[in-house]
């Protein structure tokens, strides 16, 4: 029995030991299971959400598949196009010059892709938003998941309104603009200026300055840029490059004078050289440069429309210098009024009239309104100014009549100027232009014009000058009749000589010309008779041949008469040495007559009676001049004084001569 009890204790011991070991194992297992239970606890909400659709309405679960399929289809197409756009990036970021046609083709594909995205991206997003709304309404998906989907769709919606291509299209378009500018710049070469071209002697029209292949490339680039609303930028680039090229071509003409202002010159005469250049330069610019730009604008932009290429051309013309040409003409019209200005205004009108058809064709469109207005204003100023000066000439010439005549007996500047001036007005160069100007001017006033009006007015001006001369002849008075005769001889011969054989002379008639020639002869005779013709009388031989008082008495008479001769000669010579006879033929003939009247008598007298005084210690006092010296002195009379060439701005010159031509507005200055 005791043995059985011990065996039971041993068994109990083993059982207890086994229980302890199991407890220990369970403890260890529980210790390891703790973290796993934590993980399970954390996953339980997501597991619950995952199995929630199982608890959703069976119809809702059945319909969700169709909704998802309809939304995924468009979204997948959009994603595919996005991938295609990304694939174009390398080609569009390369240089288009290497293959412009290929580049434009790729760019067009990008435009088509962006249009597809623009049309479909919003639709795909809307369908995705619809399925999210369906999932939310039917509790088919977890709220956290739905919130994440909504956030992503919101980002997509914002992206849709931005750059779908990440700025790739803009980058490609900027590259095309650069290529457009580069093509223009490389092929825009200033027109070479030869001497003949600069002088305006070439009448040919410059050809299109760009090769046809280049024009085609520009048109191709324009097509894509215009499709992307970049026409204004293209026009800006084109105008900038081409106007700069025209300005470079014009630089060789040295057009600085176009910027001159009225305050920078005294009168039109001081810039008449510029006015002559202006006409030639304007013709060259219009026929060679603006004509070419007009044609090129049409070639490049013709497919876009008339207003576009005409507007482009008008900007080029304005920026290249046409406005400066018109402004110079306006400056001339604003200058001081004088007769020379009339001729220069007629020159300007002739230049503009010569280019009238070119101006109407090149600048006749609506975009050239500013150029048209400035041109019309210039023409009106020119016509009004020319007509005003012309119709005032007669009155202004008459006003000069009250001025005193010149003290040197010369032909007054007014007489020489007006005779030459009126010849020009009736000459082939100016008469047609002046006639046209006067016709237009009178038509503005609704007045008719007959050509005889012009001729009669010019004849009246010449007759007014003729009357001035008669008035000045009398103005010398009896106290200086010799100078009066000298002046009359000078002026009658000037009128006869300078009008004979001219258009004006023909209108005045042969009888008028003969009358002045006869007056010249008459006054020449009176002048010689009353001045130098009296000088030989002082060398009288009376009392010397029959004188019986001896040699000493004869010597005294000779001395007395030679002394008187010398005194009168010196007085006359001194006085008349300051007189001027401008016409060489009249001067030489007059001096020869004086020599013939004086020298033979003097020579004979000195040969016969000179020895009586030559042995005297004071012989030089009486035999003051040799025959040769006397003749030389007389032949040198009445020569014009040397003209010192100086600036027209000289105060002395302006005070004496006005503008270098008669200032027909003055009434108190001397006639020179």
Short mmCIF file of N, CA and C in Angstrom, two decimals, residues 281-342:
data_model
loop_
_atom_site.label_atom_id
_atom_site.label_comp_id
_atom_site.label_asym_id
_atom_site.label_seq_id
_atom_site.Cartn_x
_atom_site.Cartn_y
_atom_site.Cartn_z
N UNK A 281 16.04 111.77 -103.44
CA UNK A 281 16.06 110.73 -102.41
C UNK A 281 14.67 110.15 -102.18
N UNK A 282 13.64 111.00 -102.20
CA UNK A 282 12.27 110.51 -102.01
C UNK A 282 11.89 109.57 -103.15
N UNK A 283 12.22 109.95 -104.37
CA UNK A 283 11.91 109.10 -105.52
C UNK A 283 12.63 107.76 -105.41
N UNK A 284 13.89 107.81 -104.99
CA UNK A 284 14.65 106.57 -104.84
C UNK A 284 14.03 105.68 -103.77
N UNK A 285 13.68 106.29 -102.62
CA UNK A 285 13.11 105.51 -101.53
C UNK A 285 11.79 104.86 -101.93
N UNK A 286 10.95 105.61 -102.65
CA UNK A 286 9.64 105.09 -103.03
C UNK A 286 9.77 103.99 -104.09
N UNK A 287 10.53 104.27 -105.14
CA UNK A 287 10.59 103.34 -106.28
C UNK A 287 11.49 102.14 -106.03
N UNK A 288 12.50 102.28 -105.19
CA UNK A 288 13.42 101.17 -104.98
C UNK A 288 13.17 100.42 -103.68
N UNK A 289 12.84 101.15 -102.61
CA UNK A 289 12.76 100.52 -101.30
C UNK A 289 11.32 100.22 -100.90
N UNK A 290 10.47 101.24 -100.86
CA UNK A 290 9.10 101.00 -100.41
C UNK A 290 8.31 100.16 -101.41
N UNK A 291 8.61 100.30 -102.68
CA UNK A 291 7.99 99.43 -103.68
C UNK A 291 8.31 97.97 -103.41
N UNK A 292 9.57 97.70 -103.10
CA UNK A 292 9.99 96.32 -102.81
C UNK A 292 9.34 95.81 -101.54
N UNK A 293 9.25 96.66 -100.51
CA UNK A 293 8.63 96.23 -99.25
C UNK A 293 7.14 95.98 -99.44
N UNK A 294 6.50 96.79 -100.26
CA UNK A 294 5.09 96.61 -100.56
C UNK A 294 4.86 95.24 -101.20
N UNK A 295 5.67 94.90 -102.17
CA UNK A 295 5.54 93.62 -102.87
C UNK A 295 5.83 92.45 -101.93
N UNK A 296 6.85 92.61 -101.09
CA UNK A 296 7.23 91.53 -100.19
C UNK A 296 6.15 91.30 -99.13
N UNK A 297 5.58 92.37 -98.60
CA UNK A 297 4.49 92.21 -97.63
C UNK A 297 3.33 91.44 -98.25
N UNK A 298 3.03 91.74 -99.50
CA UNK A 298 1.97 91.02 -100.20
C UNK A 298 2.34 89.55 -100.37
N UNK A 299 3.60 89.29 -100.74
CA UNK A 299 4.04 87.90 -100.94
C UNK A 299 3.93 87.09 -99.65
N UNK A 300 4.38 87.67 -98.55
CA UNK A 300 4.46 86.93 -97.28
C UNK A 300 3.09 86.80 -96.62
N UNK A 301 2.27 87.87 -96.65
CA UNK A 301 1.03 87.88 -95.87
C UNK A 301 -0.23 87.80 -96.73
N UNK A 302 -0.09 87.51 -98.03
CA UNK A 302 -1.24 87.56 -98.92
C UNK A 302 -2.34 86.59 -98.51
N UNK A 303 -1.99 85.45 -97.94
CA UNK A 303 -3.00 84.45 -97.56
C UNK A 303 -3.80 84.87 -96.33
N UNK A 304 -3.32 85.88 -95.63
CA UNK A 304 -3.96 86.28 -94.38
C UNK A 304 -5.04 87.32 -94.61
N UNK A 305 -4.78 88.23 -95.56
CA UNK A 305 -5.77 89.25 -95.84
C UNK A 305 -5.13 90.59 -96.16
N UNK A 306 -5.87 91.41 -96.91
CA UNK A 306 -5.36 92.70 -97.37
C UNK A 306 -5.03 93.62 -96.21
N UNK A 307 -5.91 93.70 -95.22
CA UNK A 307 -5.69 94.62 -94.11
C UNK A 307 -4.41 94.29 -93.35
N UNK A 308 -4.12 93.00 -93.24
CA UNK A 308 -2.93 92.60 -92.47
C UNK A 308 -1.66 93.04 -93.18
N UNK A 309 -1.53 92.67 -94.47
CA UNK A 309 -0.25 92.99 -95.12
C UNK A 309 -0.13 94.47 -95.43
N UNK A 310 -1.25 95.16 -95.67
CA UNK A 310 -1.18 96.61 -95.86
C UNK A 310 -0.82 97.31 -94.55
N UNK A 311 -1.37 96.80 -93.45
CA UNK A 311 -1.02 97.37 -92.15
C UNK A 311 0.44 97.16 -91.83
N UNK A 312 0.94 95.97 -92.17
CA UNK A 312 2.36 95.66 -91.96
C UNK A 312 3.23 96.61 -92.79
N UNK A 313 2.86 96.82 -94.05
CA UNK A 313 3.64 97.70 -94.91
C UNK A 313 3.62 99.14 -94.41
N UNK A 314 2.45 99.58 -93.94
CA UNK A 314 2.34 100.97 -93.48
C UNK A 314 3.26 101.20 -92.28
N UNK A 315 3.38 100.21 -91.39
CA UNK A 315 4.27 100.36 -90.24
C UNK A 315 5.73 100.39 -90.68
N UNK A 316 6.08 99.56 -91.65
CA UNK A 316 7.46 99.56 -92.16
C UNK A 316 7.79 100.91 -92.77
N UNK A 317 6.88 101.42 -93.60
CA UNK A 317 7.12 102.71 -94.27
C UNK A 317 7.27 103.83 -93.24
N UNK A 318 6.39 103.82 -92.23
CA UNK A 318 6.45 104.87 -91.21
C UNK A 318 7.75 104.80 -90.42
N UNK A 319 8.12 103.60 -89.98
CA UNK A 319 9.32 103.45 -89.16
C UNK A 319 10.60 103.60 -89.96
N UNK A 320 10.54 103.33 -91.26
CA UNK A 320 11.75 103.37 -92.09
C UNK A 320 12.10 104.78 -92.54
N UNK A 321 11.14 105.73 -92.52
CA UNK A 321 11.55 107.08 -92.85
C UNK A 321 10.62 107.90 -93.73
N UNK A 322 9.50 107.37 -94.21
CA UNK A 322 8.64 108.15 -95.09
C UNK A 322 8.08 109.36 -94.36
N UNK A 323 7.84 109.23 -93.06
CA UNK A 323 7.31 110.36 -92.30
C UNK A 323 8.33 111.47 -92.20
N UNK A 324 9.63 111.11 -92.11
CA UNK A 324 10.69 112.12 -92.04
C UNK A 324 10.77 112.91 -93.35
N UNK A 325 10.58 112.21 -94.47
CA UNK A 325 10.56 112.91 -95.77
C UNK A 325 9.43 113.93 -95.82
N UNK A 326 8.25 113.53 -95.37
CA UNK A 326 7.10 114.44 -95.40
C UNK A 326 7.28 115.59 -94.42
N UNK A 327 7.90 115.32 -93.28
CA UNK A 327 8.13 116.37 -92.29
C UNK A 327 9.10 117.41 -92.82
N UNK A 328 10.11 116.99 -93.57
CA UNK A 328 11.06 117.95 -94.15
C UNK A 328 10.33 118.89 -95.10
N UNK A 329 9.46 118.33 -95.93
CA UNK A 329 8.68 119.17 -96.84
C UNK A 329 7.84 120.18 -96.07
N UNK A 330 7.25 119.73 -94.98
CA UNK A 330 6.45 120.64 -94.15
C UNK A 330 7.33 121.74 -93.56
N UNK A 331 8.55 121.38 -93.15
CA UNK A 331 9.47 122.38 -92.60
C UNK A 331 9.77 123.47 -93.62
N UNK A 332 9.95 123.08 -94.88
CA UNK A 332 10.20 124.07 -95.94
C UNK A 332 9.01 125.01 -96.07
N UNK A 333 7.80 124.48 -96.00
CA UNK A 333 6.62 125.34 -96.14
C UNK A 333 6.49 126.31 -94.98
N UNK A 334 7.08 125.99 -93.84
CA UNK A 334 6.99 126.86 -92.67
C UNK A 334 8.09 127.92 -92.63
N UNK A 335 9.01 127.88 -93.59
CA UNK A 335 10.13 128.82 -93.60
C UNK A 335 9.69 130.21 -94.03
N UNK A 336 10.63 131.16 -93.92
CA UNK A 336 10.33 132.56 -94.25
C UNK A 336 9.95 132.70 -95.72
N UNK A 337 9.00 133.56 -95.98
CA UNK A 337 8.47 133.74 -97.34
C UNK A 337 9.39 134.63 -98.16
N UNK A 338 9.81 134.14 -99.32
CA UNK A 338 10.58 134.95 -100.28
C UNK A 338 10.44 134.32 -101.66
N UNK A 339 10.87 135.01 -102.73
CA UNK A 339 10.66 134.49 -104.09
C UNK A 339 11.31 133.14 -104.33
N UNK A 340 12.50 132.92 -103.78
CA UNK A 340 13.17 131.63 -103.98
C UNK A 340 12.32 130.50 -103.41
N UNK A 341 11.62 130.80 -102.33
CA UNK A 341 10.76 129.78 -101.72
C UNK A 341 9.70 129.30 -102.70
N UNK A 342 9.19 130.21 -103.55
CA UNK A 342 8.21 129.80 -104.55
C UNK A 342 8.79 128.73 -105.46
#
